[in-house]
PDB file of C-alpha atoms in Angstrom:
ATOM      1  CA  UNK A   1       0.308   0.072   0.146  1.00 64.00           C
ATOM      2  CA  UNK A   2       2.562   2.216   1.027  1.00 67.00           C
ATOM      3  CA  UNK A   3       4.833   1.489  -2.456  1.00 61.00           C
ATOM      4  CA  UNK A   4       1.280   2.261  -4.329  1.00 66.00           C
ATOM      5  CA  UNK A   5       1.216   5.609  -2.524  1.00 63.00           C
ATOM      6  CA  UNK A   6       4.541   6.430  -3.290  1.00 61.00           C
ATOM      7  CA  UNK A   7       3.784   5.605  -7.018  1.00 63.00           C
ATOM      8  CA  UNK A   8       1.000   7.589  -7.090  1.00 67.00           C
ATOM      9  CA  UNK A   9       2.442  10.790  -5.472  1.00 62.00           C
ATOM     10  CA  UNK A  10       5.316  10.464  -7.850  1.00 65.00           C
ATOM     11  CA  UNK A  11       2.951  10.384 -11.092  1.00 65.00           C
ATOM     12  CA  UNK A  12       0.951  13.379  -9.756  1.00 67.00           C
ATOM     13  CA  UNK A  13       3.821  15.236  -9.221  1.00 65.00           C
ATOM     14  CA  UNK A  14       5.472  14.336 -12.318  1.00 61.00           C
ATOM     15  CA  UNK A  15       2.280  15.334 -14.307  1.00 61.00           C
ATOM     16  CA  UNK A  16       2.007  18.846 -12.142  1.00 66.00           C
ATOM     17  CA  UNK A  17       5.737  19.744 -13.299  1.00 65.00           C
ATOM     18  CA  UNK A  18       5.352  18.690 -16.598  1.00 65.00           C
ATOM     19  CA  UNK A  19       1.917  20.999 -17.044  1.00 66.00           C
ATOM     20  CA  UNK A  20       3.808  23.670 -15.109  1.00 69.00           C
ATOM     21  CA  UNK A  21       6.712  23.299 -17.922  1.00 68.00           C
ATOM     22  CA  UNK A  22       3.911  23.628 -20.745  1.00 65.00           C
ATOM     23  CA  UNK A  23       2.493  26.675 -18.947  1.00 82.00           C
ATOM     24  CA  UNK A  24       5.663  28.738 -18.610  1.00 79.00           C
ATOM     25  CA  UNK A  25       6.563  27.803 -21.954  1.00 78.00           C
ATOM     26  CA  UNK A  26       3.241  28.812 -23.428  1.00 82.00           C
ATOM     27  CA  UNK A  27       3.479  32.107 -21.634  1.00 83.00           C
ATOM     28  CA  UNK A  28       6.772  32.534 -22.509  1.00 82.00           C
ATOM     29  CA  UNK A  29       5.963  32.194 -26.228  1.00 83.00           C
ATOM     30  CA  UNK A  30       2.922  34.718 -25.999  1.00 82.00           C
ATOM     31  CA  UNK A  31       5.460  36.900 -24.153  1.00 84.00           C
ATOM     32  CA  UNK A  32       7.851  37.043 -27.313  1.00 88.00           C
ATOM     33  CA  UNK A  33       5.098  37.102 -29.791  1.00 84.00           C
ATOM     34  CA  UNK A  34       3.672  40.367 -28.156  1.00 84.00           C
ATOM     35  CA  UNK A  35       6.930  42.272 -27.686  1.00 89.00           C
ATOM     36  CA  UNK A  36       8.137  41.339 -31.142  1.00 86.00           C
ATOM     37  CA  UNK A  37       4.750  41.850 -33.142  1.00 82.00           C
ATOM     38  CA  UNK A  38       2.976  44.517 -31.326  1.00 83.00           C
ATOM     39  CA  UNK A  39      -0.575  45.255 -30.587  1.00 81.00           C
ATOM     40  CA  UNK A  40      -1.348  45.524 -34.440  1.00 80.00           C
ATOM     41  CA  UNK A  41      -3.263  48.845 -33.994  1.00 84.00           C
ATOM     42  CA  UNK A  42      -2.901  51.321 -36.530  1.00 86.00           C
ATOM     43  CA  UNK A  43      -0.797  54.547 -36.500  1.00 88.00           C
ATOM     44  CA  UNK A  44      -3.075  57.409 -35.285  1.00 86.00           C
ATOM     45  CA  UNK A  45      -3.225  60.053 -37.978  1.00 89.00           C
ATOM     46  CA  UNK A  46      -1.416  63.207 -38.690  1.00 92.00           C
ATOM     47  CA  UNK A  47      -2.753  66.558 -37.207  1.00 92.00           C
ATOM     48  CA  UNK A  48      -3.994  69.177 -39.713  1.00 93.00           C
ATOM     49  CA  UNK A  49      -2.335  72.697 -40.326  1.00 95.00           C
ATOM     50  CA  UNK A  50      -4.950  74.624 -38.858  1.00 94.00           C
ATOM     51  CA  UNK A  51      -5.118  72.420 -35.249  1.00 95.00           C
ATOM     52  CA  UNK A  52      -1.141  72.186 -35.656  1.00 96.00           C
ATOM     53  CA  UNK A  53      -1.365  76.231 -35.630  1.00 96.00           C
ATOM     54  CA  UNK A  54      -3.700  76.081 -32.418  1.00 96.00           C
ATOM     55  CA  UNK A  55      -1.101  73.646 -30.552  1.00 97.00           C
ATOM     56  CA  UNK A  56       1.665  75.836 -31.639  1.00 97.00           C
ATOM     57  CA  UNK A  57      -0.437  79.135 -30.218  1.00 97.00           C
ATOM     58  CA  UNK A  58      -1.376  77.528 -27.058  1.00 97.00           C
ATOM     59  CA  UNK A  59       2.175  76.152 -26.035  1.00 97.00           C
ATOM     60  CA  UNK A  60       3.599  79.451 -26.541  1.00 98.00           C
ATOM     61  CA  UNK A  61       0.773  81.176 -24.534  1.00 97.00           C
ATOM     62  CA  UNK A  62       0.893  78.439 -21.933  1.00 97.00           C
ATOM     63  CA  UNK A  63       4.902  78.583 -21.299  1.00 97.00           C
ATOM     64  CA  UNK A  64       4.995  82.175 -22.027  1.00 97.00           C
ATOM     65  CA  UNK A  65       2.845  82.477 -18.728  1.00 97.00           C
ATOM     66  CA  UNK A  66       5.043  80.006 -16.855  1.00 97.00           C
ATOM     67  CA  UNK A  67       8.237  81.598 -17.843  1.00 97.00           C
ATOM     68  CA  UNK A  68       6.490  84.876 -16.490  1.00 97.00           C
ATOM     69  CA  UNK A  69       5.891  83.222 -13.083  1.00 97.00           C
ATOM     70  CA  UNK A  70       9.208  81.917 -12.970  1.00 96.00           C
ATOM     71  CA  UNK A  71      10.598  85.456 -13.410  1.00 96.00           C
ATOM     72  CA  UNK A  72       8.532  86.631 -10.430  1.00 96.00           C
ATOM     73  CA  UNK A  73       9.392  84.124  -8.344  1.00 96.00           C
ATOM     74  CA  UNK A  74      13.382  85.020  -9.172  1.00 95.00           C
ATOM     75  CA  UNK A  75      12.732  88.733  -8.416  1.00 95.00           C
ATOM     76  CA  UNK A  76      10.752  88.126  -4.955  1.00 94.00           C
ATOM     77  CA  UNK A  77      13.255  85.453  -3.690  1.00 93.00           C
ATOM     78  CA  UNK A  78      16.448  86.920  -5.032  1.00 92.00           C
ATOM     79  CA  UNK A  79      17.062  83.690  -7.286  1.00 92.00           C
ATOM     80  CA  UNK A  80      16.799  81.360  -4.348  1.00 94.00           C
ATOM     81  CA  UNK A  81      13.125  80.163  -5.401  1.00 95.00           C
ATOM     82  CA  UNK A  82      12.136  79.174  -9.215  1.00 95.00           C
ATOM     83  CA  UNK A  83       9.961  77.231 -10.976  1.00 95.00           C
ATOM     84  CA  UNK A  84      11.490  73.685 -12.283  1.00 95.00           C
ATOM     85  CA  UNK A  85       9.756  74.411 -15.609  1.00 94.00           C
ATOM     86  CA  UNK A  86      11.401  71.444 -17.573  1.00 94.00           C
ATOM     87  CA  UNK A  87       8.890  68.844 -17.084  1.00 95.00           C
ATOM     88  CA  UNK A  88       6.263  71.518 -18.147  1.00 97.00           C
ATOM     89  CA  UNK A  89       6.965  71.071 -21.831  1.00 96.00           C
ATOM     90  CA  UNK A  90       5.503  67.856 -21.161  1.00 96.00           C
ATOM     91  CA  UNK A  91       2.271  68.985 -20.145  1.00 97.00           C
ATOM     92  CA  UNK A  92       1.976  71.707 -23.005  1.00 97.00           C
ATOM     93  CA  UNK A  93       2.343  68.678 -25.487  1.00 97.00           C
ATOM     94  CA  UNK A  94      -0.675  66.887 -23.286  1.00 97.00           C
ATOM     95  CA  UNK A  95      -2.787  70.181 -23.081  1.00 97.00           C
ATOM     96  CA  UNK A  96      -2.596  71.320 -26.507  1.00 97.00           C
ATOM     97  CA  UNK A  97      -1.486  68.277 -28.517  1.00 95.00           C
ATOM     98  CA  UNK A  98      -3.587  65.658 -26.796  1.00 95.00           C
ATOM     99  CA  UNK A  99      -6.204  67.458 -25.471  1.00 95.00           C
ATOM    100  CA  UNK A 100      -8.690  64.543 -25.167  1.00 94.00           C
ATOM    101  CA  UNK A 101      -6.686  62.346 -23.558  1.00 95.00           C
ATOM    102  CA  UNK A 102      -7.289  61.490 -19.395  1.00 95.00           C
ATOM    103  CA  UNK A 103      -3.720  62.494 -18.364  1.00 96.00           C
ATOM    104  CA  UNK A 104      -4.389  65.814 -19.756  1.00 96.00           C
ATOM    105  CA  UNK A 105      -7.505  66.886 -18.075  1.00 96.00           C
ATOM    106  CA  UNK A 106      -7.372  69.158 -15.165  1.00 96.00           C
ATOM    107  CA  UNK A 107      -7.899  66.753 -12.616  1.00 96.00           C
ATOM    108  CA  UNK A 108      -5.043  64.655 -13.471  1.00 96.00           C
ATOM    109  CA  UNK A 109      -2.953  67.802 -13.691  1.00 97.00           C
ATOM    110  CA  UNK A 110      -3.296  69.409 -10.230  1.00 96.00           C
ATOM    111  CA  UNK A 111      -3.898  66.182  -8.143  1.00 96.00           C
ATOM    112  CA  UNK A 112      -1.272  64.357 -10.284  1.00 97.00           C
ATOM    113  CA  UNK A 113       1.266  66.986  -9.123  1.00 97.00           C
ATOM    114  CA  UNK A 114       0.177  66.824  -5.356  1.00 97.00           C
ATOM    115  CA  UNK A 115       0.520  63.280  -5.103  1.00 97.00           C
ATOM    116  CA  UNK A 116       3.225  62.306  -6.862  1.00 97.00           C
ATOM    117  CA  UNK A 117       5.505  65.241  -5.518  1.00 97.00           C
ATOM    118  CA  UNK A 118       4.570  64.438  -1.901  1.00 97.00           C
ATOM    119  CA  UNK A 119       5.378  60.555  -2.055  1.00 97.00           C
ATOM    120  CA  UNK A 120       8.796  61.577  -3.692  1.00 97.00           C
ATOM    121  CA  UNK A 121       9.704  64.298  -1.128  1.00 97.00           C
ATOM    122  CA  UNK A 122       9.037  61.863   1.532  1.00 96.00           C
ATOM    123  CA  UNK A 123      11.795  59.561   0.576  1.00 96.00           C
ATOM    124  CA  UNK A 124      14.356  62.288   0.713  1.00 95.00           C
ATOM    125  CA  UNK A 125      14.007  62.203   4.715  1.00 95.00           C
ATOM    126  CA  UNK A 126      15.525  58.625   4.537  1.00 95.00           C
ATOM    127  CA  UNK A 127      19.391  59.128   5.447  1.00 93.00           C
ATOM    128  CA  UNK A 128      21.819  58.497   2.290  1.00 93.00           C
ATOM    129  CA  UNK A 129      23.709  55.990   4.324  1.00 93.00           C
ATOM    130  CA  UNK A 130      20.372  53.610   4.180  1.00 94.00           C
ATOM    131  CA  UNK A 131      18.997  54.711   1.039  1.00 94.00           C
ATOM    132  CA  UNK A 132      21.514  55.977  -1.835  1.00 95.00           C
ATOM    133  CA  UNK A 133      20.361  58.929  -4.202  1.00 94.00           C
ATOM    134  CA  UNK A 134      20.594  56.846  -7.217  1.00 95.00           C
ATOM    135  CA  UNK A 135      18.374  54.147  -5.539  1.00 96.00           C
ATOM    136  CA  UNK A 136      16.035  56.693  -4.323  1.00 96.00           C
ATOM    137  CA  UNK A 137      15.710  58.348  -7.772  1.00 95.00           C
ATOM    138  CA  UNK A 138      14.121  55.013  -8.772  1.00 96.00           C
ATOM    139  CA  UNK A 139      12.275  54.018  -5.507  1.00 97.00           C
ATOM    140  CA  UNK A 140      10.651  57.089  -4.821  1.00 96.00           C
ATOM    141  CA  UNK A 141       9.477  57.838  -8.576  1.00 97.00           C
ATOM    142  CA  UNK A 142       8.275  54.143  -8.495  1.00 98.00           C
ATOM    143  CA  UNK A 143       5.987  54.481  -5.356  1.00 98.00           C
ATOM    144  CA  UNK A 144       5.081  57.890  -6.953  1.00 97.00           C
ATOM    145  CA  UNK A 145       3.807  56.689 -10.093  1.00 98.00           C
ATOM    146  CA  UNK A 146       2.187  53.496  -8.603  1.00 97.00           C
ATOM    147  CA  UNK A 147       0.187  55.836  -5.920  1.00 97.00           C
ATOM    148  CA  UNK A 148      -1.056  58.165  -9.256  1.00 97.00           C
ATOM    149  CA  UNK A 149      -2.272  55.023 -11.071  1.00 97.00           C
ATOM    150  CA  UNK A 150      -3.932  53.544  -7.860  1.00 96.00           C
ATOM    151  CA  UNK A 151      -5.613  56.934  -7.468  1.00 96.00           C
ATOM    152  CA  UNK A 152      -6.558  57.375 -11.055  1.00 95.00           C
ATOM    153  CA  UNK A 153      -4.905  60.410 -11.964  1.00 96.00           C
ATOM    154  CA  UNK A 154      -1.825  59.548 -13.846  1.00 96.00           C
ATOM    155  CA  UNK A 155       0.103  62.447 -15.438  1.00 97.00           C
ATOM    156  CA  UNK A 156       3.496  62.088 -17.319  1.00 96.00           C
ATOM    157  CA  UNK A 157       5.116  65.503 -16.065  1.00 97.00           C
ATOM    158  CA  UNK A 158       3.954  64.740 -12.595  1.00 97.00           C
ATOM    159  CA  UNK A 159       6.430  61.417 -12.914  1.00 96.00           C
ATOM    160  CA  UNK A 160       9.249  63.265 -14.366  1.00 97.00           C
ATOM    161  CA  UNK A 161       8.868  65.939 -11.503  1.00 97.00           C
ATOM    162  CA  UNK A 162       8.944  63.075  -8.906  1.00 97.00           C
ATOM    163  CA  UNK A 163      12.393  61.959 -10.291  1.00 97.00           C
ATOM    164  CA  UNK A 164      13.469  65.429  -9.777  1.00 97.00           C
ATOM    165  CA  UNK A 165      12.314  65.324  -6.126  1.00 96.00           C
ATOM    166  CA  UNK A 166      13.613  62.356  -5.349  1.00 96.00           C
ATOM    167  CA  UNK A 167      17.490  63.799  -5.935  1.00 94.00           C
ATOM    168  CA  UNK A 168      16.517  65.827  -2.450  1.00 92.00           C
ATOM    169  CA  UNK A 169      18.164  69.131  -4.202  1.00 93.00           C
ATOM    170  CA  UNK A 170      14.485  70.790  -3.815  1.00 94.00           C
ATOM    171  CA  UNK A 171      12.567  71.310  -0.884  1.00 94.00           C
ATOM    172  CA  UNK A 172       8.445  71.640  -0.456  1.00 96.00           C
ATOM    173  CA  UNK A 173       8.898  75.240  -1.554  1.00 95.00           C
ATOM    174  CA  UNK A 174       9.654  74.248  -4.987  1.00 96.00           C
ATOM    175  CA  UNK A 175       6.866  71.718  -5.026  1.00 97.00           C
ATOM    176  CA  UNK A 176       4.332  74.232  -3.881  1.00 97.00           C
ATOM    177  CA  UNK A 177       5.470  76.241  -6.868  1.00 97.00           C
ATOM    178  CA  UNK A 178       4.959  73.631  -9.114  1.00 97.00           C
ATOM    179  CA  UNK A 179       1.792  72.729  -7.926  1.00 97.00           C
ATOM    180  CA  UNK A 180       0.534  76.468  -8.194  1.00 97.00           C
ATOM    181  CA  UNK A 181       1.694  76.756 -11.683  1.00 97.00           C
ATOM    182  CA  UNK A 182       0.002  73.603 -12.603  1.00 97.00           C
ATOM    183  CA  UNK A 183      -3.240  75.125 -11.545  1.00 97.00           C
ATOM    184  CA  UNK A 184      -2.247  78.267 -13.332  1.00 97.00           C
ATOM    185  CA  UNK A 185      -1.709  75.868 -16.604  1.00 97.00           C
ATOM    186  CA  UNK A 186      -5.228  74.800 -16.949  1.00 97.00           C
ATOM    187  CA  UNK A 187      -6.321  78.495 -17.266  1.00 97.00           C
ATOM    188  CA  UNK A 188      -4.857  79.361 -20.524  1.00 97.00           C
ATOM    189  CA  UNK A 189      -5.133  75.631 -21.872  1.00 97.00           C
ATOM    190  CA  UNK A 190      -9.142  76.236 -21.329  1.00 97.00           C
ATOM    191  CA  UNK A 191      -9.318  79.431 -22.985  1.00 97.00           C
ATOM    192  CA  UNK A 192      -7.133  78.791 -26.211  1.00 96.00           C
ATOM    193  CA  UNK A 193      -8.500  75.015 -26.993  1.00 96.00           C
ATOM    194  CA  UNK A 194     -11.992  76.073 -26.679  1.00 96.00           C
ATOM    195  CA  UNK A 195     -11.526  78.747 -29.279  1.00 95.00           C
ATOM    196  CA  UNK A 196     -11.236  75.935 -31.711  1.00 93.00           C
ATOM    197  CA  UNK A 197     -14.476  74.341 -33.139  1.00 92.00           C
ATOM    198  CA  UNK A 198     -12.961  70.829 -33.172  1.00 92.00           C
ATOM    199  CA  UNK A 199     -11.093  70.852 -29.770  1.00 94.00           C
ATOM    200  CA  UNK A 200     -12.765  70.853 -26.227  1.00 95.00           C
ATOM    201  CA  UNK A 201     -11.247  70.995 -22.925  1.00 96.00           C
ATOM    202  CA  UNK A 202     -11.445  69.741 -20.642  1.00 94.00           C
ATOM    203  CA  UNK A 203     -13.611  66.964 -21.245  1.00 94.00           C
ATOM    204  CA  UNK A 204     -14.478  66.841 -17.559  1.00 93.00           C
ATOM    205  CA  UNK A 205     -13.220  68.661 -14.492  1.00 91.00           C
ATOM    206  CA  UNK A 206     -13.804  65.750 -12.112  1.00 82.00           C
ATOM    207  CA  UNK A 207     -13.498  67.359  -8.894  1.00 69.00           C
ATOM    208  CA  UNK A 208     -16.193  69.961  -9.197  1.00 59.00           C
ATOM    209  CA  UNK A 209     -19.720  69.479  -7.679  1.00 55.00           C
ATOM    210  CA  UNK A 210     -22.503  68.427 -10.123  1.00 58.00           C
ATOM    211  CA  UNK A 211     -24.235  71.692  -9.681  1.00 55.00           C
ATOM    212  CA  UNK A 212     -21.505  73.509 -11.688  1.00 55.00           C
ATOM    213  CA  UNK A 213     -21.625  70.941 -14.713  1.00 55.00           C
ATOM    214  CA  UNK A 214     -24.600  72.790 -15.791  1.00 61.00           C
ATOM    215  CA  UNK A 215     -24.872  74.174 -19.211  1.00 60.00           C
ATOM    216  CA  UNK A 216     -24.492  77.802 -18.915  1.00 57.00           C
ATOM    217  CA  UNK A 217     -26.480  78.702 -22.028  1.00 55.00           C
ATOM    218  CA  UNK A 218     -29.216  75.962 -22.257  1.00 55.00           C
ATOM    219  CA  UNK A 219     -29.448  72.280 -23.821  1.00 55.00           C
ATOM    220  CA  UNK A 220     -29.818  73.587 -27.264  1.00 50.00           C
ATOM    221  CA  UNK A 221     -26.155  75.401 -27.346  1.00 51.00           C
ATOM    222  CA  UNK A 222     -25.082  72.119 -25.569  1.00 51.00           C
ATOM    223  CA  UNK A 223     -26.620  69.858 -28.395  1.00 39.00           C
ATOM    224  CA  UNK A 224     -25.056  72.123 -31.254  1.00 45.00           C
ATOM    225  CA  UNK A 225     -21.458  71.912 -29.535  1.00 45.00           C
ATOM    226  CA  UNK A 226     -21.905  68.008 -28.953  1.00 47.00           C
ATOM    227  CA  UNK A 227     -22.772  67.411 -33.088  1.00 50.00           C
ATOM    228  CA  UNK A 228     -19.510  69.966 -33.873  1.00 50.00           C
ATOM    229  CA  UNK A 229     -17.643  67.676 -31.701  1.00 49.00           C
ATOM    230  CA  UNK A 230     -18.610  64.494 -33.335  1.00 45.00           C
ATOM    231  CA  UNK A 231     -16.692  64.891 -36.235  1.00 45.00           C
ATOM    232  CA  UNK A 232     -13.381  63.012 -36.005  1.00 44.00           C
ATOM    233  CA  UNK A 233     -10.973  65.136 -34.461  1.00 46.00           C
ATOM    234  CA  UNK A 234      -8.162  63.826 -36.022  1.00 44.00           C
ATOM    235  CA  UNK A 235      -6.574  67.398 -35.160  1.00 43.00           C
ATOM    236  CA  UNK A 236      -6.265  66.496 -31.725  1.00 45.00           C
ATOM    237  CA  UNK A 237      -4.739  63.202 -32.112  1.00 46.00           C
ATOM    238  CA  UNK A 238      -7.404  61.667 -30.094  1.00 45.00           C
ATOM    239  CA  UNK A 239     -11.217  60.753 -30.556  1.00 44.00           C
ATOM    240  CA  UNK A 240     -13.434  63.178 -28.158  1.00 46.00           C
ATOM    241  CA  UNK A 241     -15.004  61.463 -25.760  1.00 43.00           C
ATOM    242  CA  UNK A 242     -18.509  63.374 -26.034  1.00 42.00           C
ATOM    243  CA  UNK A 243     -21.492  61.421 -26.373  1.00 42.00           C
ATOM    244  CA  UNK A 244     -24.036  62.031 -29.501  1.00 42.00           C
ATOM    245  CA  UNK A 245     -26.952  64.448 -28.945  1.00 40.00           C
ATOM    246  CA  UNK A 246     -29.131  61.543 -30.515  1.00 41.00           C
ATOM    247  CA  UNK A 247     -27.981  59.325 -27.772  1.00 42.00           C
ATOM    248  CA  UNK A 248     -28.280  61.777 -24.831  1.00 43.00           C
ATOM    249  CA  UNK A 249     -31.275  64.031 -25.954  1.00 45.00           C
ATOM    250  CA  UNK A 250     -34.304  62.497 -24.453  1.00 47.00           C
ATOM    251  CA  UNK A 251     -36.667  60.299 -26.744  1.00 47.00           C
ATOM    252  CA  UNK A 252     -40.041  61.931 -27.472  1.00 45.00           C
ATOM    253  CA  UNK A 253     -42.721  59.884 -25.728  1.00 46.00           C
ATOM    254  CA  UNK A 254     -44.522  57.276 -27.679  1.00 45.00           C
ATOM    255  CA  UNK A 255     -48.218  57.831 -28.001  1.00 43.00           C
ATOM    256  CA  UNK A 256     -50.374  54.917 -27.888  1.00 44.00           C
ATOM    257  CA  UNK A 257     -53.573  55.839 -29.884  1.00 47.00           C
ATOM    258  CA  UNK A 258     -56.997  54.394 -28.088  1.00 48.00           C
ATOM    259  CA  UNK A 259     -58.484  51.752 -30.392  1.00 50.00           C
ATOM    260  CA  UNK A 260     -62.388  51.945 -30.123  1.00 50.00           C
ATOM    261  CA  UNK A 261     -64.054  49.380 -28.030  1.00 51.00           C
ATOM    262  CA  UNK A 262     -66.131  46.897 -29.933  1.00 52.00           C
ATOM    263  CA  UNK A 263     -69.042  45.675 -27.818  1.00 42.00           C
TER     264      UNK A 263
END
């Protein structure tokens, strides 16, 4: 009986190891195929000249506003504090080149910077003897990006700033200036993008009460705007996420005719 039990155990163990090997081999083949062939999606269309002009104009105005704020802080603090403006180039690309992308929306722009910067700066309090700077610049941003993804507010410029904060060369004052300028950047992005009939920014606010989401000009204007935004927005590099007016407008009530009663 003992020998039979041992034989069964060996056969079961051998079958499990064989199945495990087949599973690992199959997953490895799938992984190689995904890395080599890609997803098979089509490349996005190029942007038209008119929308390219709006992108250039918006990026210029946005960076001009941020540069002026940077100069103001340099003058007020005698060059002690300034705006870490490098990652804001990525922000301009999002706000004026990918206006419909979730990472471009004000909710992600502001809250992403708040969360990622705070997480990354907390790692600077760990002594360098325990956590060297070169490790901290990888570990801090990794947790910062993970926090943004978990909270649903991923924002690439915030990930770039988190690498800078993890170096330990900037304090919370620089972080506050970046958050302030992120809030300010939403203003020109909203004003400039909405001058174009093919753009809508933001597509949602995300942190405003529903009472403020009401259309200021009534449902008719909202319907016209929705119809104009339904045109394939190849100019902005993404499809606008605006529902069709035919789907959003209430259907007329069906009238039921009363048939005469035949006794």
